[in-house]
Amino acid sequence: MTPPPPPRGRRPSDDDLEHVLRRSRRRRERGKGKRKRRVALIFATLLVVVLALIATGVGAVAKFRSDCSLKDLNPVKIGANSFVFAANGSLLGSIPAERNRTPVALWNVSPWMREASVAIEDHRFYEHGGVDYEGIARAAWKDLRAGHVVQGGSTITQQLVRNLYISKERTLKRKLKEACLAIKLSRARTKDWILAQYMNQVYYGNHAYGIEAAAQTYFSKHARDLTLAQAALLAGLPQAPSSYDPLHRPAAAIGRRDQVLRAMRVYGNISQARYAKAVALQNLSLKPGRLYTRIREPYFFSYVRDQLIAEYGASTVRTGGLRVYTTINPRLQVAARKAIRDTLYLRNDPAAAVVSINPANGAIRAMTAVTPGRAGNQFNLVAQARRQPGSTFKTFVLAAAIEQGMNPSSTYYVSAPFHYQPDPYTAAWDVQTYDHSYSGSVSVTSATLASDNTVYAQLTLDVGPDKVAEMAHKLGVLSHLDVVPAMGLGADAISPLEEASAYATIAAGGVYSKPMAIRKVVLAGGKVDTDAGWGQPQRRRVISDGVAYEVTKILEQNILGGTGVGAYFGRSAAGKTGTTDNHADAWFSGYVPQLETTVWVGYPQGEIPMENVHGISVAGGTFPATIWKLFMETAMENAPAMTWQSPRDPVVWRAFTQGQYGSSLRPSSTYYYSPTTPGGTTTTTRTTPTRTTPTATGRTVTTTPPPPPPPPEPPPPPEPPPPPAPPPPPPPHPGP
């Protein structure tokens, strides 16, 4: 009979305390007995069923065995990281994924890692047939004696089946099927295949799936280079990756590593001396890797990633195990960044972007940007940013005019302030030159070398803004263009990549090549993807080589003696400067026969005037031309100097209608037109305003009979020799 509790307020006696302790011991013994009986029951049930499963039987057991098929081993989609490589095979980075995994062959895994995994997970791996009955019995006995689970009985083969098996339910039927499948898998595959699959599937913590990812995550090395101590550390992680996390729980990780080393010593994998030396290492010497986080060339990398996603989808790109080989040249990338930093070196300097294309096939050889004082900008200033190109767009006006038959050397306009207002209801358009100086009567060639806005405003109207837009699109500009008179002066926003592509078309003699960033994609199974068309240039002729040749000859003169003299670097090159009215954007686009390069300078956060950078206002002939020159000097240092090939389809000069807008819309201006004479030569006629005549629209046009025309400027020589020394650096305001 249980004695009553002591009265409230009375201190318990020794007899009372002894009674409570005896009752507590009895409860613990009853609980321990129940746990032992429960574990014994589970052990007996599993043992009986497993033995029944492997025995030859009929009825339900036979049916269960027939349902156990290796076809059920559908791999869990852990995936594998996709990697991007430069043209020389160097790694640019891994496409970020939630799970890092890089499968490797077993021969690419350190022997220490293989032996450590077998020793700690399944030391009879090479002896049993997929299920270790002896191990199950031993584990069950230890669990029974301890009263709780202290040792698992699953083999490496069973663990692999568990990783490959779709179903995740925790039932006796699933455990039995797992054992059955392990037996069949062991019969169908070699031990090395099973071990390799296991080591490529198992989770090692910190987003690392598979041994290669683990080696890179914890030691920044390949799995084949793991030492004994490192292998033992990693082999112990799969049992409880969080509990033994070396990065956050080093003491627990060392304890688990030493447990693995003891198992290797007991099972004869290592000697006592090796064991003693390994356990004496109390410093894990971790070197957390950046293989799966570090991205080189982020601007180009993001451009490639977007193309891959467009082709394969985001999921495949992140986890599809793609090997992507690109066109980028690391040497040119370094040269581009150096050219920018050597020119814009102050912390508050504007940013600069450089993109370089091979005209022969559209391969992007360099794509980078530098924003002083800021690192890791993920916005692609080359491919995503769109800014006004300024006078570099005049090249497209020039090409459209030459395609219509205009001879730029014998076609004259007046360089003077230009006022355009087609009707009283339209806002006036007033055009001035960059430095507010005017030349009077000049040829289109001379106006190009001076980058004269007033002449090109008239030329755009005479060519037709729609024809200018058509030419820009043909050459490689993909952005929408507003067809307005001001477009000829660069009013529409485009990206540096688009402009580089268009100029590369001219450099290629009028053949457009779609910009190409990816040479080859190897799929996860090792097959090269030939269906997507990677590495196959997409080319088509868009203008004649004669038109491209005439444009190139003028742009070549521009570097020798026009607004682009700051870009001269000792060999034949062609290029054009560009500057917006408010100095918010400055450009230089130029090329040699083998390479086109476009440079943009500005502030990424907005159109901020650059009117005091290193004491000057930034124009296309200043910093952009300097960056272009420095880059091209390095890029072409080992390339032969080439000249432009004579065209197979030279331009035939034709009558070019001038003044169809200007003479009727701006009476105070002088306009020129160039009819073609029967002999095929071009003459120039000038109309000077002296008489007023009413027009059908109510406007007034002032004209007089023309005086004798001025003599035409001689055409440029076919191969102007380079000067003996580079021209002096451009003045602070060299023109747009």
XYZ file of C-alpha atoms in Angstrom:
736
model
C 0.000 0.000 0.000
C 1.382 3.333 -1.051
C 1.851 5.635 1.902
C -0.032 8.925 1.729
C 1.939 12.021 0.855
C 3.200 14.081 3.757
C 0.918 16.831 4.984
C 1.238 20.188 3.224
C 3.910 22.282 4.809
C 5.774 19.323 6.311
C 9.313 18.570 5.065
C 9.567 15.106 3.388
C 11.394 12.476 5.370
C 14.131 10.105 4.108
C 11.584 7.283 3.815
C 9.442 9.409 1.487
C 12.403 10.191 -0.811
C 13.488 6.552 -0.982
C 9.967 5.564 -2.003
C 9.934 8.100 -4.857
C 13.342 6.908 -6.135
C 12.220 3.227 -6.124
C 9.081 4.116 -8.091
C 11.103 6.097 -10.660
C 13.539 3.173 -11.158
C 10.656 0.769 -11.745
C 9.184 3.069 -14.422
C 12.550 3.318 -16.241
C 13.015 -0.465 -16.172
C 9.501 -1.040 -17.519
C 10.171 1.496 -20.359
C 13.529 -0.065 -21.181
C 11.956 -3.484 -21.335
C 9.282 -2.227 -23.711
C 11.895 -0.635 -25.999
C 13.925 -3.857 -26.080
C 10.849 -5.881 -26.904
C 9.890 -3.387 -29.653
C 13.353 -3.446 -31.242
C 13.463 -7.244 -30.974
C 10.081 -7.486 -32.659
C 11.144 -5.183 -35.494
C 14.406 -7.101 -35.918
C 12.646 -10.457 -35.983
C 10.054 -9.212 -38.478
C 12.642 -7.716 -40.844
C 14.869 -10.767 -40.650
C 12.012 -13.151 -41.374
C 10.684 -11.098 -44.278
C 14.114 -10.553 -45.845
C 14.882 -14.251 -45.624
C 11.508 -15.025 -47.097
C 12.124 -12.522 -49.872
C 15.377 -14.059 -51.025
C 14.171 -17.612 -50.706
C 12.474 -19.443 -53.550
C 8.780 -19.223 -52.861
C 5.343 -19.017 -54.370
C 2.214 -16.977 -53.865
C 2.502 -13.473 -52.498
C 6.289 -13.582 -52.172
C 6.676 -14.611 -55.809
C 4.324 -11.855 -56.917
C 6.247 -9.260 -54.892
C 9.520 -10.366 -56.443
C 8.039 -10.046 -59.925
C 6.973 -6.472 -59.145
C 10.526 -5.624 -58.077
C 11.993 -4.310 -61.350
C 15.085 -2.241 -62.119
C 12.871 -0.149 -64.382
C 11.676 1.484 -61.185
C 15.133 2.977 -60.670
C 14.370 6.402 -62.116
C 17.105 8.845 -61.101
C 16.057 11.642 -58.821
C 16.596 14.896 -60.696
C 19.328 16.380 -58.573
C 20.849 17.701 -61.783
C 24.334 18.970 -62.443
C 25.760 22.446 -62.750
C 26.245 23.974 -66.165
C 29.673 25.508 -66.808
C 30.719 28.187 -69.282
C 34.201 28.267 -70.843
C 36.156 30.866 -72.806
C 37.560 30.287 -76.297
C 40.830 28.967 -74.834
C 39.045 26.482 -72.556
C 39.459 28.452 -69.328
C 36.463 28.453 -66.996
C 34.313 31.575 -66.958
C 31.938 30.293 -64.285
C 29.067 28.049 -63.286
C 25.430 28.935 -63.871
C 24.087 29.427 -60.314
C 21.935 26.554 -59.043
C 20.389 25.590 -55.715
C 22.243 22.262 -55.764
C 25.842 21.966 -56.872
C 26.826 18.767 -58.625
C 29.523 17.736 -61.100
C 29.520 13.991 -61.884
C 32.940 12.361 -62.339
C 34.151 8.890 -63.267
C 35.421 6.642 -60.473
C 38.989 6.823 -61.770
C 38.773 10.585 -61.205
C 38.196 10.048 -57.470
C 41.049 9.687 -55.012
C 41.636 6.034 -53.936
C 41.577 7.272 -50.331
C 38.047 8.555 -50.889
C 36.844 5.244 -52.260
C 38.362 3.241 -49.404
C 37.132 5.655 -46.740
C 33.548 5.538 -48.072
C 33.492 1.758 -48.152
C 35.096 1.439 -44.705
C 32.596 3.692 -42.928
C 29.436 2.937 -44.908
C 29.692 -0.711 -45.988
C 32.977 -2.492 -45.309
C 31.699 -5.757 -46.851
C 30.645 -3.919 -50.039
C 32.799 -6.067 -52.323
C 31.629 -9.310 -50.680
C 27.819 -9.208 -50.399
C 25.225 -9.244 -53.154
C 23.567 -5.917 -52.504
C 22.076 -6.729 -49.078
C 24.404 -7.566 -46.200
C 22.451 -10.035 -44.036
C 25.344 -10.356 -41.638
C 25.462 -6.576 -41.317
C 21.710 -6.387 -40.752
C 21.894 -8.989 -37.975
C 24.898 -7.298 -36.365
C 23.255 -3.885 -36.500
C 19.987 -5.206 -35.133
C 21.797 -6.913 -32.237
C 23.653 -3.714 -31.372
C 20.433 -1.732 -31.572
C 18.730 -4.318 -29.359
C 21.440 -4.158 -26.731
C 21.467 -0.375 -26.724
C 17.709 -0.050 -26.671
C 17.810 2.396 -29.621
C 19.225 2.605 -33.139
C 23.008 2.968 -33.022
C 24.006 1.408 -36.325
C 22.255 1.183 -39.686
C 22.201 -1.927 -41.796
C 21.808 -0.347 -45.244
C 24.533 -1.109 -47.757
C 25.950 1.340 -50.283
C 23.837 -0.396 -52.914
C 20.691 0.068 -50.829
C 21.523 3.724 -50.270
C 21.978 4.191 -54.002
C 18.613 2.549 -54.643
C 17.097 4.887 -52.067
C 18.533 7.881 -53.940
C 17.314 6.577 -57.296
C 13.943 5.313 -56.125
C 11.067 7.719 -56.801
C 8.845 6.844 -53.842
C 9.653 8.449 -50.489
C 7.115 6.732 -48.237
C 8.477 5.144 -45.051
C 6.772 1.761 -45.094
C 7.810 -1.840 -44.639
C 6.839 -2.549 -48.254
C 9.186 0.172 -49.475
C 12.068 -1.216 -47.353
C 11.491 -4.670 -48.760
C 11.383 -3.365 -52.320
C 14.568 -1.410 -51.663
C 16.306 -4.618 -50.586
C 14.990 -6.513 -53.595
C 16.116 -3.822 -56.015
C 19.536 -3.674 -54.341
C 19.984 -7.401 -54.963
C 18.980 -7.090 -58.607
C 21.118 -3.984 -59.149
C 24.126 -5.756 -57.648
C 23.640 -8.576 -60.143
C 23.157 -6.219 -63.105
C 26.011 -3.785 -62.436
C 29.633 -3.959 -61.346
C 30.702 -2.877 -57.898
C 32.710 0.012 -59.328
C 29.674 1.286 -61.234
C 27.545 1.175 -58.088
C 30.205 2.923 -56.016
C 30.684 5.629 -58.654
C 26.935 6.251 -58.871
C 26.664 6.437 -55.100
C 29.526 8.907 -54.753
C 28.028 11.108 -57.479
C 24.573 11.134 -55.842
C 25.149 11.387 -52.101
C 24.722 14.705 -50.267
C 27.790 16.090 -48.475
C 26.246 19.286 -47.092
C 26.452 22.957 -48.074
C 24.598 22.388 -51.383
C 27.241 19.872 -52.523
C 25.853 16.741 -54.167
C 28.481 14.226 -55.221
C 32.138 13.948 -54.320
C 33.469 16.408 -56.928
C 31.177 19.159 -55.657
C 32.156 18.305 -52.069
C 35.885 18.456 -52.834
C 35.452 21.827 -54.534
C 33.161 23.181 -51.801
C 35.402 22.344 -48.844
C 38.930 22.198 -50.292
C 38.856 23.989 -53.695
C 40.307 20.945 -55.412
C 39.255 18.063 -57.593
C 38.100 14.789 -56.031
C 41.083 13.009 -57.559
C 43.472 15.158 -55.480
C 42.023 14.509 -52.002
C 44.460 13.428 -49.299
C 43.780 10.678 -46.760
C 42.664 13.110 -44.029
C 40.488 15.090 -46.458
C 38.898 11.937 -47.842
C 38.126 10.641 -44.349
C 36.502 13.968 -43.466
C 34.234 13.924 -46.513
C 33.400 10.216 -46.226
C 31.947 10.836 -42.785
C 29.586 13.616 -43.845
C 26.697 11.775 -45.597
C 25.424 10.255 -42.330
C 24.653 13.708 -40.896
C 25.940 16.593 -43.053
C 24.627 19.320 -40.761
C 25.888 17.750 -37.540
C 29.385 17.199 -38.931
C 29.558 20.393 -41.021
C 33.287 21.223 -41.210
C 32.634 24.918 -41.910
C 30.468 25.491 -38.852
C 31.215 22.565 -36.503
C 34.909 21.765 -36.949
C 35.242 19.852 -33.652
C 32.379 17.497 -34.537
C 33.823 17.110 -38.024
C 37.230 16.112 -36.638
C 35.600 13.553 -34.349
C 33.706 12.025 -37.249
C 36.845 12.060 -39.438
C 38.768 10.152 -36.780
C 35.946 7.618 -36.609
C 36.351 7.010 -40.333
C 40.113 6.694 -39.939
C 39.657 4.087 -37.186
C 37.387 2.076 -39.447
C 40.007 2.229 -42.208
C 42.655 1.013 -39.756
C 40.470 -1.811 -38.417
C 39.582 -3.080 -41.910
C 43.161 -2.888 -43.140
C 42.919 0.108 -45.494
C 45.683 2.022 -43.715
C 48.538 1.192 -41.371
C 48.813 2.233 -37.738
C 51.452 4.783 -38.704
C 49.225 6.434 -41.329
C 46.344 6.424 -38.892
C 48.409 8.104 -36.172
C 49.698 10.737 -38.567
C 46.229 11.529 -39.899
C 44.465 11.813 -36.537
C 47.237 14.085 -35.302
C 46.068 16.757 -37.760
C 43.807 18.998 -35.739
C 43.620 21.710 -38.397
C 41.169 20.762 -41.133
C 42.920 23.142 -43.578
C 39.650 24.003 -45.239
C 39.703 26.198 -48.336
C 36.080 26.953 -49.234
C 35.814 26.933 -53.003
C 34.248 29.442 -55.352
C 33.843 27.156 -58.327
C 30.066 27.302 -58.070
C 29.839 30.959 -57.059
C 32.637 32.817 -58.827
C 31.805 34.251 -62.235
C 34.471 35.765 -64.460
C 33.457 38.239 -67.150
C 29.956 38.827 -65.684
C 28.712 40.948 -68.605
C 29.522 38.376 -71.240
C 28.466 35.585 -68.872
C 24.977 37.075 -68.438
C 24.659 37.473 -72.205
C 25.520 33.784 -72.731
C 23.192 32.671 -69.930
C 20.271 34.535 -71.497
C 20.898 32.837 -74.840
C 21.034 29.416 -73.181
C 17.793 30.024 -71.283
C 16.095 31.077 -74.507
C 17.137 27.776 -76.090
C 16.855 25.243 -73.233
C 14.795 26.867 -70.483
C 15.944 28.063 -67.065
C 15.740 24.686 -65.299
C 17.940 22.862 -67.799
C 20.455 25.692 -67.830
C 20.794 25.655 -64.031
C 20.836 21.910 -63.487
C 21.264 20.281 -66.886
C 25.008 19.698 -66.651
C 25.747 21.662 -69.819
C 29.291 22.392 -70.964
C 29.198 25.676 -72.856
C 32.158 26.779 -74.977
C 32.150 30.421 -76.038
C 33.924 32.782 -78.425
C 35.349 35.179 -75.851
C 39.120 35.719 -75.825
C 40.452 36.168 -72.265
C 43.507 38.066 -73.515
C 41.295 40.617 -75.222
C 39.109 40.856 -72.133
C 42.163 41.786 -70.072
C 43.260 44.265 -72.740
C 39.827 45.932 -72.774
C 39.697 46.379 -69.005
C 43.257 47.674 -68.936
C 42.532 50.185 -71.691
C 39.554 51.490 -69.730
C 41.340 51.657 -66.379
C 44.427 53.303 -67.873
C 42.194 56.013 -69.329
C 39.446 56.452 -66.710
C 41.262 55.819 -63.462
C 39.546 58.156 -60.983
C 36.869 56.857 -58.658
C 34.231 59.298 -59.890
C 35.013 58.822 -63.585
C 32.233 57.662 -65.917
C 31.893 54.042 -66.908
C 33.071 52.565 -70.186
C 32.019 49.519 -72.179
C 33.942 47.702 -74.902
C 32.653 45.097 -77.338
C 34.718 43.591 -80.140
C 33.500 41.371 -83.001
C 35.190 39.324 -85.694
C 33.651 40.630 -88.949
C 34.280 37.319 -90.724
C 31.810 35.304 -88.625
C 30.237 37.549 -85.968
C 32.157 35.921 -83.095
C 32.243 38.174 -80.028
C 35.888 38.354 -78.986
C 35.565 40.830 -76.120
C 32.642 42.138 -74.095
C 33.303 43.970 -70.879
C 32.619 47.130 -68.945
C 34.204 48.968 -66.038
C 32.356 51.255 -63.649
C 34.949 53.080 -61.504
C 34.241 52.801 -57.792
C 31.744 49.992 -58.255
C 32.265 46.240 -58.606
C 29.942 43.397 -59.459
C 27.458 45.365 -61.565
C 25.246 42.693 -63.129
C 23.583 45.050 -65.629
C 25.120 44.393 -69.014
C 26.171 47.798 -70.311
C 27.157 46.240 -73.632
C 24.073 44.223 -74.554
C 21.298 45.619 -72.359
C 22.014 49.346 -72.065
C 20.644 51.533 -74.860
C 21.944 55.044 -75.288
C 21.985 57.628 -78.054
C 24.900 56.904 -80.417
C 25.419 60.512 -81.521
C 27.374 61.030 -84.703
C 28.411 57.385 -85.059
C 24.933 56.990 -86.566
C 25.990 59.262 -89.450
C 27.794 56.274 -90.919
C 24.411 54.698 -91.630
C 23.207 57.902 -93.316
C 26.360 57.917 -95.427
C 25.882 54.260 -96.403
C 22.240 54.871 -97.378
C 23.213 57.892 -99.494
C 26.022 56.037 -101.293
C 23.662 53.112 -101.931
C 21.373 55.608 -103.700
C 24.277 56.598 -105.940
C 25.489 59.753 -104.209
C 29.165 60.523 -104.755
C 30.314 61.914 -101.386
C 33.361 63.595 -102.894
C 31.464 65.645 -105.467
C 28.193 66.262 -103.648
C 28.168 69.590 -101.798
C 26.074 71.063 -99.012
C 26.331 74.281 -97.056
C 27.635 74.057 -93.538
C 25.511 76.651 -91.713
C 22.940 76.776 -88.918
C 20.003 74.733 -90.140
C 16.344 75.454 -89.366
C 13.684 72.907 -90.264
C 9.934 73.405 -89.808
C 7.787 71.746 -92.467
C 4.612 73.488 -91.285
C 3.525 75.951 -88.601
C 2.041 73.137 -86.525
C 5.290 71.185 -86.211
C 7.957 72.110 -83.683
C 11.003 73.633 -85.289
C 14.245 71.670 -85.521
C 17.352 73.812 -85.263
C 20.691 72.150 -85.899
C 24.164 73.474 -85.128
C 27.642 72.036 -85.291
C 29.382 70.658 -82.230
C 31.749 73.641 -81.824
C 29.492 76.240 -83.522
C 31.931 76.720 -86.407
C 30.803 76.430 -90.008
C 32.589 75.805 -93.279
C 30.221 77.070 -95.928
C 30.205 74.915 -99.060
C 31.650 71.472 -98.282
C 31.496 68.023 -99.784
C 29.845 65.175 -97.919
C 33.292 63.634 -97.476
C 34.619 66.760 -95.769
C 31.444 67.068 -93.704
C 31.939 63.490 -92.523
C 35.522 64.149 -91.448
C 34.334 67.219 -89.533
C 31.218 65.389 -88.319
C 29.128 68.367 -89.419
C 25.624 68.096 -87.957
C 24.085 70.721 -90.253
C 25.182 68.946 -93.424
C 24.039 65.560 -92.141
C 20.666 66.973 -91.107
C 20.129 68.013 -94.733
C 21.540 64.746 -96.051
C 19.195 62.726 -93.823
C 16.208 64.614 -95.202
C 17.360 64.105 -98.781
C 18.110 60.401 -98.327
C 14.918 59.896 -96.352
C 14.785 59.014 -92.643
C 12.980 55.786 -93.559
C 15.893 54.784 -95.792
C 18.344 55.590 -93.003
C 16.388 53.373 -90.582
C 16.252 50.617 -93.189
C 20.018 50.791 -93.666
C 20.690 50.683 -89.894
C 18.481 47.623 -89.530
C 20.111 45.870 -92.473
C 23.561 46.438 -91.047
C 22.723 45.025 -87.613
C 20.747 47.456 -85.433
C 17.874 45.490 -83.871
C 16.276 48.157 -81.660
C 13.168 50.023 -82.748
C 14.047 53.278 -84.476
C 11.792 56.323 -84.554
C 11.796 57.453 -88.179
C 12.295 61.186 -87.645
C 14.659 63.700 -89.277
C 16.888 63.811 -86.182
C 17.626 60.072 -86.384
C 20.524 60.749 -88.740
C 22.298 62.546 -85.905
C 21.836 59.633 -83.495
C 18.604 60.517 -81.740
C 17.505 56.878 -81.350
C 18.926 54.754 -78.539
C 20.783 51.541 -79.385
C 23.157 49.214 -77.536
C 26.937 49.077 -78.019
C 26.557 45.482 -79.223
C 24.125 46.542 -81.945
C 26.416 49.316 -83.117
C 29.422 46.999 -83.105
C 27.471 44.474 -85.168
C 26.506 47.139 -87.726
C 30.048 48.447 -88.087
C 31.336 44.864 -88.365
C 29.012 44.408 -91.345
C 30.735 47.303 -93.123
C 34.142 45.893 -92.158
C 33.089 42.562 -93.713
C 32.359 44.240 -97.048
C 28.599 44.405 -96.558
C 28.019 40.885 -95.194
C 26.056 40.817 -91.937
C 26.925 38.147 -89.361
C 24.658 37.597 -86.403
C 26.688 38.205 -83.210
C 27.845 34.799 -81.979
C 28.806 34.113 -78.361
C 28.526 30.296 -78.138
C 30.678 27.943 -80.199
C 29.530 24.614 -78.807
C 27.263 23.115 -76.149
C 27.936 19.628 -74.791
C 24.886 18.061 -73.170
C 24.981 16.129 -69.896
C 25.432 12.781 -71.641
C 28.485 14.002 -73.550
C 26.683 14.594 -76.849
C 27.335 17.831 -78.717
C 24.105 19.683 -79.440
C 24.081 20.169 -83.206
C 20.378 20.996 -83.471
C 20.583 24.482 -81.941
C 23.083 25.727 -84.516
C 25.742 26.835 -82.037
C 28.994 27.835 -83.694
C 27.488 28.042 -87.168
C 27.824 31.631 -88.493
C 24.551 33.110 -89.707
C 25.620 35.404 -92.534
C 23.923 37.229 -95.386
C 24.866 40.040 -97.730
C 22.925 43.200 -96.938
C 24.765 45.852 -98.987
C 27.201 45.636 -101.859
C 30.900 45.468 -101.176
C 31.200 48.644 -103.249
C 29.041 50.631 -100.823
C 30.946 49.203 -97.832
C 34.264 50.059 -99.527
C 33.318 53.707 -100.148
C 32.144 54.140 -96.543
C 35.317 52.509 -95.239
C 37.599 54.794 -97.297
C 35.991 57.882 -95.780
C 36.109 56.489 -92.233
C 39.761 55.615 -92.806
C 40.455 59.269 -93.635
C 38.593 60.189 -90.457
C 41.209 58.408 -88.323
C 44.064 59.888 -90.348
C 42.864 63.477 -90.265
C 39.281 63.872 -89.004
C 37.596 63.748 -85.628
C 39.038 60.264 -85.013
C 42.764 61.104 -85.058
C 43.026 60.119 -81.415
C 42.377 56.493 -82.425
C 45.283 56.209 -84.887
C 47.636 53.348 -83.954
C 49.915 52.919 -86.941
C 47.936 50.807 -89.395
C 44.985 51.096 -91.757
C 41.833 51.479 -89.697
C 38.440 53.114 -90.150
C 36.248 54.667 -87.497
C 33.777 57.320 -86.417
C 33.314 59.389 -83.274
C 30.002 60.163 -81.631
C 28.902 62.603 -78.921
C 25.411 63.571 -77.780
C 24.441 67.238 -77.431
C 24.559 67.207 -73.651
C 27.816 65.186 -73.422
C 25.937 62.359 -71.697
C 27.203 59.714 -74.145
C 30.456 59.476 -76.062
C 31.354 56.755 -78.581
C 34.016 55.508 -80.899
C 33.313 52.701 -83.357
C 36.060 51.514 -85.655
C 37.600 48.508 -87.332
C 40.472 46.906 -89.162
C 39.742 44.090 -91.642
C 40.077 41.429 -88.914
C 38.335 43.064 -85.943
C 35.641 45.634 -85.102
C 35.519 47.381 -81.734
C 32.997 49.796 -80.250
C 33.644 51.886 -77.134
C 30.972 53.715 -75.133
C 31.612 56.106 -72.251
C 28.917 57.475 -69.939
C 27.249 57.145 -66.545
C 25.117 53.973 -66.252
C 22.624 55.521 -63.842
C 21.382 58.081 -66.364
C 22.181 60.688 -68.953
C 24.516 62.775 -66.838
C 26.553 65.398 -68.720
C 30.276 64.632 -68.780
C 31.469 68.232 -68.964
C 34.336 68.084 -66.503
C 36.133 64.753 -66.610
C 39.859 65.192 -66.098
C 39.235 68.863 -66.848
C 37.557 68.457 -70.261
C 34.159 67.785 -71.770
C 33.989 64.188 -72.961
C 33.554 63.729 -76.699
C 33.966 60.710 -78.920
C 37.447 61.789 -79.979
C 38.747 61.993 -76.414
C 38.442 59.093 -73.972
C 36.515 56.684 -76.257
C 39.098 57.081 -79.044
C 41.939 56.645 -76.557
C 40.420 53.464 -75.112
C 39.860 52.126 -78.619
C 43.462 52.831 -79.589
C 44.929 51.189 -76.477
C 42.756 48.134 -76.895
C 43.440 47.705 -80.606
C 47.193 48.069 -80.116
C 47.135 45.020 -77.858
C 44.489 43.097 -79.767
C 46.317 43.387 -83.102
C 49.933 43.230 -81.918
C 50.475 39.760 -83.403
C 48.105 40.122 -86.368
C 49.299 41.089 -89.845
C 48.477 44.580 -91.113
C 45.868 44.230 -93.846
C 44.338 46.688 -96.290
C 40.837 46.843 -97.690
C 40.075 44.645 -100.664
C 38.903 46.381 -103.847
C 35.201 45.744 -104.397
C 33.914 43.277 -106.938
C 30.748 45.327 -107.268
C 31.874 48.977 -107.286
C 29.341 51.744 -106.864
C 27.975 53.374 -110.014
C 27.373 57.033 -109.224
C 23.879 58.158 -110.137
C 21.818 61.317 -109.937
C 21.105 62.195 -106.341
C 18.149 64.500 -105.689
C 19.041 67.256 -103.247
C 17.028 69.987 -101.667
C 13.711 68.180 -101.953
C 13.143 69.257 -98.372
C 15.701 71.967 -97.818
C 15.197 74.290 -100.821
C 11.442 74.472 -100.298
C 11.410 74.494 -96.497
C 14.287 76.748 -95.623
C 14.531 79.677 -98.058
C 17.596 81.183 -96.428
C 19.787 78.152 -97.089
C 21.844 77.071 -100.065
C 21.431 73.519 -101.373
C 23.217 71.418 -103.919
C 22.273 68.565 -106.164
C 24.351 66.248 -108.351
C 22.773 65.104 -111.604
C 24.610 62.488 -113.630
C 25.820 63.619 -117.072
C 25.535 61.332 -120.138
C 29.234 60.607 -119.911
C 28.813 59.076 -116.456
C 30.562 61.846 -114.531
C 28.925 63.837 -111.792
C 28.659 67.603 -111.828
C 27.513 69.831 -109.037
C 25.086 72.744 -109.492
C 24.543 75.393 -106.867
C 21.350 77.371 -106.329
C 21.681 80.716 -104.560
C 18.554 82.502 -103.194
C 17.772 85.886 -104.814
C 14.180 85.668 -106.101
C 10.989 84.971 -104.093
C 8.306 82.682 -105.540
C 5.059 81.541 -103.835
C 4.632 77.738 -103.609
C 1.569 75.534 -103.750
C 1.629 75.106 -99.976
C 1.801 78.808 -99.299
C 5.528 78.743 -98.393
C 8.065 80.925 -100.137
C 11.149 79.616 -101.956
C 13.965 81.972 -102.944
C 16.032 81.069 -106.027
C 18.237 82.605 -108.777
C 19.935 81.164 -111.836
C 23.008 79.196 -110.785
C 26.539 80.580 -111.180
C 29.339 78.293 -112.386
C 29.745 75.340 -109.988
C 32.752 75.128 -107.671
C 35.372 72.582 -108.653
C 34.703 69.198 -107.037
C 37.071 67.921 -104.388
C 39.351 65.174 -105.655
C 38.359 61.692 -104.538
C 40.408 60.160 -101.725
C 43.448 58.151 -102.793
C 42.886 54.385 -102.844
C 45.562 53.669 -100.232
C 46.500 56.784 -98.243
C 49.926 56.142 -96.723
C 50.069 56.339 -92.942
C 51.936 59.306 -91.529
C 55.482 58.703 -90.316
C 54.386 59.278 -86.745
C 51.023 59.204 -84.975
C 49.141 62.511 -85.091
C 49.140 64.668 -81.974
C 46.434 63.922 -79.402
C 43.042 65.515 -80.107
C 42.127 68.870 -78.596
C 39.676 68.942 -75.698
C 36.786 69.529 -78.137
C 37.577 67.506 -81.267
C 33.992 67.355 -82.458
C 31.312 64.730 -82.078
